[in-house]
GROMACS .gro file of C-alpha atoms in nm:
model
  431
    1MET     CA    1  10.953   9.315  11.032
    2GLN     CA    2  10.952   9.215  10.666
    3ALA     CA    3  10.883   9.470  10.395
    4SER     CA    4  10.921   9.421  10.020
    5ILE     CA    5  11.027   9.698   9.785
    6GLU     CA    6  10.962   9.747   9.415
    7SER     CA    7  11.103  10.009   9.179
    8THR     CA    8  10.823  10.176   8.979
    9GLY     CA    9  11.023  10.465   8.828
   10ASN     CA   10  11.360  10.640   8.843
   11LEU     CA   11  11.267  10.807   9.172
   12GLU     CA   12  10.958  10.610   9.276
   13ARG     CA   13  10.945  10.304   9.500
   14ARG     CA   14  10.656  10.088   9.624
   15LEU     CA   15  10.681   9.941   9.973
   16THR     CA   16  10.456   9.654  10.079
   17PHE     CA   17  10.439   9.585  10.452
   18SER     CA   18  10.203   9.461  10.722
   19LEU     CA   19  10.133   9.570  11.077
   20PRO     CA   20  10.210   9.338  11.369
   21GLU     CA   21   9.857   9.248  11.484
   22ASP     CA   22   9.966   9.134  11.829
   23ARG     CA   23  10.126   9.473  11.903
   24LEU     CA   24   9.812   9.649  11.786
   25GLN     CA   25   9.589   9.446  12.018
   26THR     CA   26   9.832   9.493  12.308
   27HIS     CA   27   9.830   9.869  12.258
   28ILE     CA   28   9.450   9.884  12.234
   29SER     CA   29   9.404   9.675  12.550
   30GLY     CA   30   9.655   9.885  12.742
   31ARG     CA   31   9.500  10.213  12.637
   32LEU     CA   32   9.145  10.098  12.721
   33GLY     CA   33   9.274   9.986  13.061
   34GLU     CA   34   9.417  10.337  13.123
   35ILE     CA   35   9.086  10.494  13.028
   36ALA     CA   36   8.894  10.256  13.254
   37ARG     CA   37   9.094  10.370  13.559
   38THR     CA   38   9.011  10.737  13.510
   39ALA     CA   39   8.689  10.754  13.303
   40ARG     CA   40   8.392  10.929  13.459
   41ILE     CA   41   8.069  10.787  13.321
   42LYS     CA   42   7.730  10.859  13.471
   43GLY     CA   43   7.600  10.566  13.674
   44PHE     CA   44   7.943  10.421  13.756
   45ARG     CA   45   8.204  10.498  14.018
   46PRO     CA   46   8.548  10.603  13.888
   47GLY     CA   47   8.755  10.292  13.819
   48LYS     CA   48   8.451  10.063  13.834
   49VAL     CA   49   8.320  10.107  13.478
   50PRO     CA   50   8.274   9.761  13.315
   51ALA     CA   51   8.520   9.678  13.037
   52LYS     CA   52   8.233   9.627  12.794
   53VAL     CA   53   8.108   9.984  12.853
   54ILE     CA   54   8.458  10.124  12.805
   55GLU     CA   55   8.490   9.925  12.483
   56GLN     CA   56   8.157  10.053  12.351
   57ARG     CA   57   8.234  10.415  12.441
   58PHE     CA   58   8.603  10.444  12.348
   59GLY     CA   59   8.690  10.131  12.146
   60ALA     CA   60   8.659  10.274  11.794
   61GLN     CA   61   8.854  10.591  11.880
   62VAL     CA   62   9.134  10.401  12.055
   63ARG     CA   63   9.158  10.152  11.769
   64ASN     CA   64   9.187  10.427  11.506
   65GLU     CA   65   9.452  10.609  11.710
   66ALA     CA   66   9.646  10.285  11.762
   67LEU     CA   67   9.627  10.196  11.393
   68ASP     CA   68   9.746  10.541  11.289
   69GLY     CA   69  10.038  10.538  11.533
   70LEU     CA   70  10.146  10.183  11.450
   71LEU     CA   71  10.113  10.249  11.077
   72ARG     CA   72  10.352  10.545  11.099
   73GLU     CA   73  10.591  10.350  11.320
   74THR     CA   74  10.595  10.044  11.090
   75PHE     CA   75  10.632  10.256  10.777
   76ASP     CA   76  10.926  10.445  10.930
   77ALA     CA   77  11.089  10.113  11.023
   78ALA     CA   78  11.048   9.989  10.663
   79VAL     CA   79  11.207  10.309  10.530
   80ARG     CA   80  11.504  10.263  10.764
   81GLU     CA   81  11.533   9.894  10.674
   82HIS     CA   82  11.574   9.979  10.305
   83ASP     CA   83  11.778  10.297  10.370
   84LEU     CA   84  11.545  10.520  10.169
   85ARG     CA   85  11.569  10.899  10.161
   86ILE     CA   86  11.213  11.011  10.093
   87ALA     CA   87  11.108  11.334   9.922
   88GLY     CA   88  10.764  11.459  10.020
   89ALA     CA   89  10.482  11.268  10.186
   90PRO     CA   90  10.414  10.901  10.103
   91ARG     CA   91  10.087  10.776   9.958
   92ILE     CA   92   9.968  10.482  10.171
   93ASP     CA   93   9.690  10.250  10.049
   94LYS     CA   94   9.537   9.929  10.178
   95GLY     CA   95   9.711   9.614  10.057
   96GLU     CA   96   9.555   9.295   9.921
   97GLU     CA   97   9.666   9.064  10.203
   98GLY     CA   98   9.407   9.157  10.462
   99GLU     CA   99   9.323   9.428  10.714
  100PHE     CA  100   9.681   9.478  10.834
  101SER     CA  101   9.844   9.492  10.490
  102PHE     CA  102   9.951   9.825  10.335
  103VAL     CA  103  10.128   9.956  10.025
  104ALA     CA  104  10.322  10.283  10.041
  105THR     CA  105  10.427  10.467   9.725
  106VAL     CA  106  10.719  10.703   9.789
  107GLU     CA  107  10.946  10.931   9.590
  108LEU     CA  108  11.318  10.949   9.662
  109VAL     CA  109  11.557  11.239   9.691
  110PRO     CA  110  11.765  11.236   9.371
  111ASP     CA  111  12.139  11.176   9.384
  112PHE     CA  112  12.302  11.519   9.361
  113GLY     CA  113  12.652  11.379   9.391
  114ASP     CA  114  12.909  11.591   9.572
  115VAL     CA  115  12.741  11.929   9.636
  116ASP     CA  116  13.036  12.170   9.616
  117VAL     CA  117  12.903  12.512   9.718
  118SER     CA  118  13.248  12.675   9.683
  119LYS     CA  119  13.189  12.683   9.305
  120LEU     CA  120  12.881  12.903   9.341
  121THR     CA  121  12.900  13.280   9.291
  122VAL     CA  122  12.669  13.479   9.518
  123VAL     CA  123  12.601  13.852   9.555
  124ARG     CA  124  12.531  13.937   9.920
  125HIS     CA  125  12.340  14.264   9.953
  126THR     CA  126  12.390  14.497  10.247
  127ALA     CA  127  12.203  14.806  10.364
  128GLU     CA  128  12.189  15.045  10.658
  129ILE     CA  129  11.909  15.251  10.809
  130ASN     CA  130  11.969  15.626  10.831
  131ASP     CA  131  11.773  15.918  10.976
  132ALA     CA  132  11.605  15.987  10.641
  133ASP     CA  133  11.452  15.638  10.646
  134ILE     CA  134  11.313  15.703  10.994
  135ASP     CA  135  11.179  16.042  10.880
  136GLN     CA  136  11.006  15.872  10.586
  137MET     CA  137  10.849  15.615  10.817
  138ILE     CA  138  10.716  15.889  11.043
  139THR     CA  139  10.566  16.057  10.736
  140ASN     CA  140  10.403  15.726  10.642
  141LEU     CA  141  10.256  15.696  10.993
  142ARG     CA  142  10.124  16.052  10.975
  143GLU     CA  143   9.957  15.971  10.643
  144GLN     CA  144   9.790  15.669  10.803
  145ARG     CA  145   9.638  15.903  11.065
  146ARG     CA  146   9.547  16.181  10.822
  147SER     CA  147   9.216  16.367  10.830
  148TRP     CA  148   9.043  16.536  10.536
  149SER     CA  149   8.953  16.901  10.476
  150PRO     CA  150   8.707  17.000  10.197
  151VAL     CA  151   8.845  17.222   9.916
  152THR     CA  152   8.682  17.408   9.627
  153ARG     CA  153   8.969  17.367   9.378
  154GLY     CA  154   9.003  17.089   9.123
  155ALA     CA  155   9.112  16.746   9.246
  156GLN     CA  156   9.483  16.663   9.243
  157ASP     CA  157   9.711  16.378   9.340
  158GLY     CA  158   9.657  16.272   9.704
  159ASP     CA  159   9.307  16.420   9.734
  160LEU     CA  160   9.004  16.225   9.852
  161VAL     CA  161   8.728  16.244   9.591
  162ALA     CA  162   8.368  16.142   9.659
  163LEU     CA  163   8.198  16.064   9.329
  164GLU     CA  164   7.901  15.917   9.144
  165THR     CA  165   7.948  15.705   8.830
  166PHE     CA  166   7.758  15.515   8.566
  167SER     CA  167   7.882  15.329   8.258
  168GLN     CA  168   7.745  15.276   7.908
  169ALA     CA  169   7.872  14.963   7.730
  170GLY     CA  170   7.692  14.961   7.394
  171ASP     CA  171   7.321  14.930   7.473
  172GLU     CA  172   7.383  14.823   7.833
  173ARG     CA  173   7.388  15.079   8.116
  174LEU     CA  174   7.548  15.002   8.454
  175PRO     CA  175   7.374  15.049   8.685
  176ALA     CA  176   7.044  15.028   8.494
  177GLU     CA  177   6.915  15.329   8.690
  178GLY     CA  178   7.081  15.598   8.898
  179THR     CA  179   7.452  15.598   8.979
  180GLU     CA  180   7.709  15.411   9.184
  181LYS     CA  181   7.850  15.610   9.475
  182GLY     CA  182   8.205  15.576   9.606
  183SER     CA  183   8.526  15.755   9.695
  184VAL     CA  184   8.889  15.731   9.590
  185VAL     CA  185   9.224  15.876   9.693
  186ILE     CA  186   9.384  15.988   9.367
  187GLY     CA  187   9.721  15.826   9.303
  188GLN     CA  188   9.670  15.516   9.515
  189GLY     CA  189   9.538  15.291   9.240
  190MET     CA  190   9.202  15.238   9.410
  191MET     CA  191   9.012  15.265   9.080
  192PHE     CA  192   9.083  15.169   8.721
  193ASP     CA  193   9.376  15.387   8.612
  194GLN     CA  194   9.201  15.567   8.324
  195ILE     CA  195   8.909  15.664   8.548
  196GLU     CA  196   9.130  15.777   8.834
  197LYS     CA  197   9.340  15.999   8.606
  198GLY     CA  198   9.020  16.139   8.456
  199LEU     CA  199   8.924  16.282   8.796
  200VAL     CA  200   9.227  16.513   8.811
  201GLY     CA  201   9.123  16.875   8.774
  202LEU     CA  202   8.753  16.821   8.841
  203ALA     CA  203   8.603  17.033   9.122
  204LYS     CA  204   8.294  16.968   9.332
  205GLY     CA  205   7.981  16.940   9.114
  206GLU     CA  206   8.171  16.894   8.786
  207GLU     CA  207   8.099  16.600   8.553
  208LYS     CA  208   8.297  16.427   8.279
  209THR     CA  209   8.247  16.132   8.040
  210LEU     CA  210   8.554  15.916   7.978
  211ASP     CA  211   8.624  15.663   7.702
  212VAL     CA  212   8.761  15.364   7.891
  213GLU     CA  213   8.889  15.032   7.756
  214PHE     CA  214   8.862  14.760   8.022
  215PRO     CA  215   9.092  14.454   8.019
  216ALA     CA  216   8.951  14.111   7.933
  217ASP     CA  217   8.990  13.988   8.291
  218TRP     CA  218   8.813  14.286   8.451
  219ARG     CA  219   8.616  14.189   8.762
  220VAL     CA  220   8.284  14.316   8.616
  221PRO     CA  221   8.196  14.070   8.334
  222ALA     CA  222   7.964  14.317   8.161
  223LEU     CA  223   8.259  14.558   8.115
  224ALA     CA  224   8.543  14.310   8.062
  225GLY     CA  225   8.724  14.357   7.730
  226LYS     CA  226   8.494  14.640   7.615
  227GLN     CA  227   8.523  15.004   7.513
  228VAL     CA  228   8.296  15.181   7.764
  229LYS     CA  229   8.180  15.538   7.823
  230VAL     CA  230   8.213  15.607   8.195
  231THR     CA  231   8.048  15.921   8.333
  232VAL     CA  232   8.192  16.055   8.659
  233LYS     CA  233   8.049  16.334   8.875
  234VAL     CA  234   8.252  16.477   9.161
  235VAL     CA  235   8.048  16.518   9.478
  236ASP     CA  236   8.326  16.642   9.708
  237VAL     CA  237   8.701  16.703   9.702
  238SER     CA  238   8.907  16.698  10.024
  239GLU     CA  239   9.278  16.741  10.081
  240PRO     CA  240   9.477  16.546  10.340
  241VAL     CA  241   9.569  16.706  10.673
  242LEU     CA  242   9.856  16.532  10.850
  243PRO     CA  243   9.871  16.528  11.233
  244GLU     CA  244  10.158  16.696  11.415
  245VAL     CA  245  10.424  16.468  11.565
  246ASP     CA  246  10.336  16.571  11.919
  247THR     CA  247  10.314  16.385  12.251
  248ASP     CA  248   9.963  16.252  12.186
  249PHE     CA  249  10.058  16.128  11.839
  250ILE     CA  250  10.364  15.945  11.974
  251LYS     CA  251  10.172  15.796  12.268
  252SER     CA  252   9.917  15.653  12.025
  253PHE     CA  253  10.189  15.416  11.903
  254GLY     CA  254  10.252  15.276  12.250
  255VAL     CA  255  10.547  15.499  12.347
  256LYS     CA  256  10.496  15.584  12.714
  257GLY     CA  257  10.554  15.949  12.790
  258GLY     CA  258  10.538  16.043  12.423
  259ASP     CA  259  10.917  16.086  12.400
  260LEU     CA  260  11.029  16.160  12.041
  261GLU     CA  261  11.375  16.007  12.085
  262GLN     CA  262  11.226  15.679  12.211
  263PHE     CA  263  10.974  15.690  11.925
  264ARG     CA  264  11.259  15.711  11.673
  265LYS     CA  265  11.443  15.426  11.847
  266ASP     CA  266  11.134  15.207  11.826
  267ILE     CA  267  11.093  15.290  11.458
  268ARG     CA  268  11.459  15.205  11.393
  269ALA     CA  269  11.414  14.868  11.565
  270ASN     CA  270  11.110  14.792  11.348
  271LEU     CA  271  11.291  14.893  11.031
  272GLU     CA  272  11.589  14.678  11.128
  273ARG     CA  273  11.357  14.377  11.159
  274GLU     CA  274  11.208  14.451  10.819
  275LEU     CA  275  11.552  14.500  10.665
  276LYS     CA  276  11.685  14.175  10.809
  277GLY     CA  277  11.397  13.982  10.654
  278ALA     CA  278  11.434  14.159  10.318
  279LEU     CA  279  11.808  14.090  10.299
  280MET     CA  280  11.752  13.724  10.383
  281ASN     CA  281  11.490  13.700  10.106
  282ARG     CA  282  11.740  13.848   9.862
  283LEU     CA  283  12.011  13.608   9.975
  284ARG     CA  284  11.771  13.313   9.952
  285ARG     CA  285  11.690  13.416   9.594
  286GLU     CA  286  12.059  13.459   9.506
  287VAL     CA  287  12.161  13.120   9.645
  288GLY     CA  288  11.854  12.955   9.491
  289GLU     CA  289  11.935  13.087   9.144
  290GLN     CA  290  12.292  12.957   9.170
  291LEU     CA  291  12.179  12.614   9.286
  292ILE     CA  292  11.924  12.594   9.003
  293ALA     CA  293  12.188  12.685   8.745
  294ALA     CA  294  12.430  12.425   8.880
  295TYR     CA  295  12.184  12.133   8.916
  296ALA     CA  296  11.912  12.202   8.658
  297SER     CA  297  11.986  11.873   8.480
  298VAL     CA  298  11.897  11.657   8.785
  299GLU     CA  299  11.559  11.484   8.756
  300MET     CA  300  11.304  11.591   9.019
  301PRO     CA  301  11.040  11.369   9.186
  302PRO     CA  302  10.738  11.416   8.954
  303ARG     CA  303  10.464  11.385   9.216
  304LEU     CA  304  10.640  11.633   9.446
  305VAL     CA  305  10.670  11.881   9.156
  306ASP     CA  306  10.304  11.827   9.064
  307ASN     CA  307  10.190  11.898   9.421
  308GLU     CA  308  10.404  12.212   9.435
  309ALA     CA  309  10.261  12.333   9.102
  310ARG     CA  310   9.906  12.284   9.231
  311ALA     CA  311   9.993  12.475   9.550
  312MET     CA  312  10.135  12.763   9.344
  313LEU     CA  313   9.820  12.774   9.130
  314ALA     CA  314   9.600  12.781   9.440
  315GLN     CA  315   9.806  13.067   9.579
  316GLN     CA  316   9.770  13.269   9.259
  317ILE     CA  317   9.393  13.211   9.248
  318GLU     CA  318   9.365  13.334   9.606
  319GLN     CA  319   9.567  13.647   9.520
  320ILE     CA  320   9.338  13.718   9.224
  321ARG     CA  321   9.032  13.690   9.447
  322ARG     CA  322   9.182  13.918   9.710
  323SER     CA  323   9.251  14.182   9.445
  324GLY     CA  324   8.879  14.188   9.364
  325ARG     CA  325   8.908  14.011   9.029
  326ASN     CA  326   8.725  13.698   8.923
  327PRO     CA  327   8.959  13.406   8.838
  328GLY     CA  328   8.684  13.250   8.627
  329ASP     CA  329   8.673  12.881   8.545
  330VAL     CA  330   9.010  12.722   8.618
  331PRO     CA  331   9.098  12.439   8.374
  332ALA     CA  332   9.185  12.103   8.530
  333ASP     CA  333   9.535  12.124   8.383
  334ALA     CA  334   9.598  12.488   8.479
  335HIS     CA  335   9.873  12.381   8.721
  336GLU     CA  336  10.080  12.259   8.423
  337GLY     CA  337  10.181  12.620   8.359
  338PHE     CA  338  10.352  12.626   8.698
  339LYS     CA  339  10.553  12.306   8.649
  340ASP     CA  340  10.884  12.475   8.556
  341ALA     CA  341  10.872  12.715   8.852
  342ALA     CA  342  10.760  12.433   9.082
  343ALA     CA  343  11.049  12.211   8.969
  344LYS     CA  344  11.296  12.489   9.052
  345ARG     CA  345  11.141  12.543   9.394
  346VAL     CA  346  11.152  12.169   9.468
  347LEU     CA  347  11.514  12.153   9.346
  348VAL     CA  348  11.626  12.428   9.581
  349GLY     CA  349  11.440  12.278   9.876
  350LEU     CA  350  11.589  11.933   9.824
  351LEU     CA  351  11.940  12.074   9.775
  352VAL     CA  352  11.916  12.278  10.094
  353GLY     CA  353  11.818  11.959  10.275
  354GLU     CA  354  12.106  11.767  10.120
  355VAL     CA  355  12.359  12.035  10.219
  356ALA     CA  356  12.231  12.021  10.576
  357ARG     CA  357  12.246  11.639  10.583
  358LYS     CA  358  12.588  11.597  10.424
  359ASN     CA  359  12.745  11.863  10.644
  360ASP     CA  360  12.563  11.756  10.961
  361LEU     CA  361  12.407  12.100  11.011
  362ARG     CA  362  12.174  12.122  11.309
  363LEU     CA  363  11.908  12.372  11.408
  364ASP     CA  364  12.062  12.644  11.624
  365PRO     CA  365  11.835  12.685  11.933
  366LYS     CA  366  11.970  13.035  11.992
  367ARG     CA  367  11.880  13.146  11.640
  368LEU     CA  368  11.538  12.983  11.673
  369ASN     CA  369  11.466  13.175  11.997
  370GLU     CA  370  11.593  13.500  11.845
  371THR     CA  371  11.365  13.458  11.543
  372MET     CA  372  11.069  13.370  11.761
  373ARG     CA  373  11.125  13.675  11.981
  374LEU     CA  374  11.172  13.890  11.672
  375ILE     CA  375  10.833  13.779  11.542
  376ALA     CA  376  10.671  13.821  11.885
  377SER     CA  377  10.810  14.173  11.927
  378THR     CA  378  10.579  14.298  11.651
  379TYR     CA  379  10.274  14.217  11.868
  380GLU     CA  380  10.133  14.401  12.170
  381GLU     CA  381  10.175  14.096  12.398
  382PRO     CA  382  10.505  13.932  12.290
  383GLU     CA  383  10.511  13.671  12.568
  384GLN     CA  384  10.168  13.544  12.467
  385VAL     CA  385  10.290  13.497  12.109
  386ILE     CA  386  10.597  13.306  12.230
  387GLU     CA  387  10.375  13.086  12.446
  388MET     CA  388  10.150  13.022  12.147
  389TYR     CA  389  10.446  12.899  11.940
  390ARG     CA  390  10.567  12.675  12.221
  391ASN     CA  391  10.224  12.517  12.267
  392ASP     CA  392  10.147  12.463  11.897
  393PRO     CA  393  10.362  12.185  11.743
  394GLN     CA  394  10.256  12.271  11.388
  395LEU     CA  395  10.336  12.640  11.432
  396MET     CA  396  10.671  12.559  11.595
  397SER     CA  397  10.758  12.307  11.322
  398GLY     CA  398  10.700  12.572  11.054
  399LEU     CA  399  10.924  12.816  11.240
  400GLN     CA  400  11.195  12.552  11.285
  401ASN     CA  401  11.191  12.473  10.913
  402ARG     CA  402  11.219  12.842  10.827
  403VAL     CA  403  11.511  12.901  11.066
  404MET     CA  404  11.689  12.586  10.949
  405GLU     CA  405  11.655  12.693  10.586
  406GLU     CA  406  11.799  13.037  10.669
  407GLN     CA  407  12.090  12.873  10.852
  408VAL     CA  408  12.174  12.658  10.549
  409ILE     CA  409  12.139  12.955  10.309
  410ASP     CA  410  12.384  13.153  10.526
  411TRP     CA  411  12.619  12.853  10.542
  412ILE     CA  412  12.620  12.819  10.162
  413ALA     CA  413  12.668  13.193  10.104
  414GLU     CA  414  12.965  13.206  10.344
  415ARG     CA  415  13.144  12.926  10.155
  416ALA     CA  416  13.051  13.036   9.803
  417GLN     CA  417  13.248  13.291   9.605
  418HIS     CA  418  13.064  13.605   9.706
  419THR     CA  419  13.075  13.978   9.660
  420GLU     CA  420  12.892  14.247   9.855
  421GLN     CA  421  12.665  14.508   9.702
  422ALA     CA  422  12.540  14.801   9.911
  423LEU     CA  423  12.181  14.915   9.870
  424SER     CA  424  11.973  15.192  10.022
  425PHE     CA  425  11.712  15.081  10.274
  426GLN     CA  426  11.429  15.155  10.030
  427ASP     CA  427  11.594  14.956   9.750
  428ALA     CA  428  11.673  14.668   9.985
  429ILE     CA  429  11.312  14.618  10.099
  430ARG     CA  430  11.173  14.658   9.746
  431GLN     CA  431  11.098  14.304   9.630
   0.00000   0.00000   0.00000
C-alpha cells in the first residue's frame, strides 16, 4: 500500500492514502454470501433467497461496515509504514482522487527525550483506618436514617425548619402573590447562607425580614446581583432523632443476623476501598505535578489540547447546572480559559504513555481483576457487575486504561525520590 505524508506543523502530519477497491468488493461479496445462507426472509426458504434480494436488503449496511473496517485497517497500516506515534484521534476526510481516496490529519506524540523518573521528588501519603473512623461512619449512617420530632424552642444547627418566604427586590416582589413554601436542615448549605443563618433562633410562627445580597450568578435572574429584603416565616421546627444501632438497623444494611461485629467489618472494608482510591488520587496528583514541572517546556499537540479544554468546559457547565445555577450564555471561546489546565492534563497523559512504552510496561491482569471486583463489591449483585464489564468492550476499555495509568503512576513513584507522609483517614479522603 502506498501512502504519502506531509508535514503541516511541528506535531501535525497529513497522510494521503487510498483503499484497495478489490479487497473491499471481495469483503462485501463474502459477507453478503454469509447472510444469504442464514437470512430468513418471508416468502423464501432459508438459503434460497435470491442474491438480488439480499443485495437490496443488506447491501448498503454491509458496504458501510466494510468501508469502515477497511478504512481503519488501511489507516493503521499507513501509520505503521511511516512509524508514526499518534496523539489523540485522527481527523479523516475524503480525498480528491475518487471514492476510495482519503486524507488523515494526525497529531504526533512530542519527543520527550530520555524520561528519567529517578530525578522526580514525590510525597507518598499513607493512612490507616481506626475504630474512631468506623464509629464516625456509623454516626453518618444513623444520620441518614434519622427521623424528626417537633420542638417548640428556637431553631438551631441540625434542625429541620419548614418555612414560607417571599422577597422584595426594589419594586419587584417574588412571588408576586403569597409565599414560597419549603424546608431546610440548618447547617447543610441547602439555602443561601445569609438566609439559612437568619433562621437560627426563630421558633414556630415567628417571622423575620433579612437584608440579603445575592451574587451576580445567582440562579434566580430577578435576584442576581441585587440587595433584597427576604421575609421568612417559620412554620415548624423539628430536631433530629437518630435510630439505635440495634439488630434491625444493622440488618437494613444487608448484614444477615444483624451482628454488630460483622457490621463493623463490612464498614472497615468499605472505608479501605475509599481510602485506597483517595491515596491513589493523591499520588496521581503528586506524580503529575512533578512531571509537569520537569517537562513544561515541551510543546503539546494543539488540537488535542483544544479538545481537552472543550471537554473541561463542558464538565464545568454540567456541574453548574447540577448545583441549580444557570450557566447563562457560554461564549464560543470560553474553552480558551481552560487551555493551560488542559495542556497540563495532556502532558501528564502523554508522559504516562511514554513511560509505559519505553519501559515495556504491560497491563497486569491480576490488578485489573482486583479493581473490577473492588468496584463490583459496592453493588448488591457483584457478579452481575463483573459480567457487565466483561460484555461491554467500551466499559472494559475504560477500566483497562484506568488500571494501566495507576500501574504506571505506582511504577514512577517507586523509582522517584520519595518520602512518606502519614495522614488521618479523614484528611486522606479530603480532596
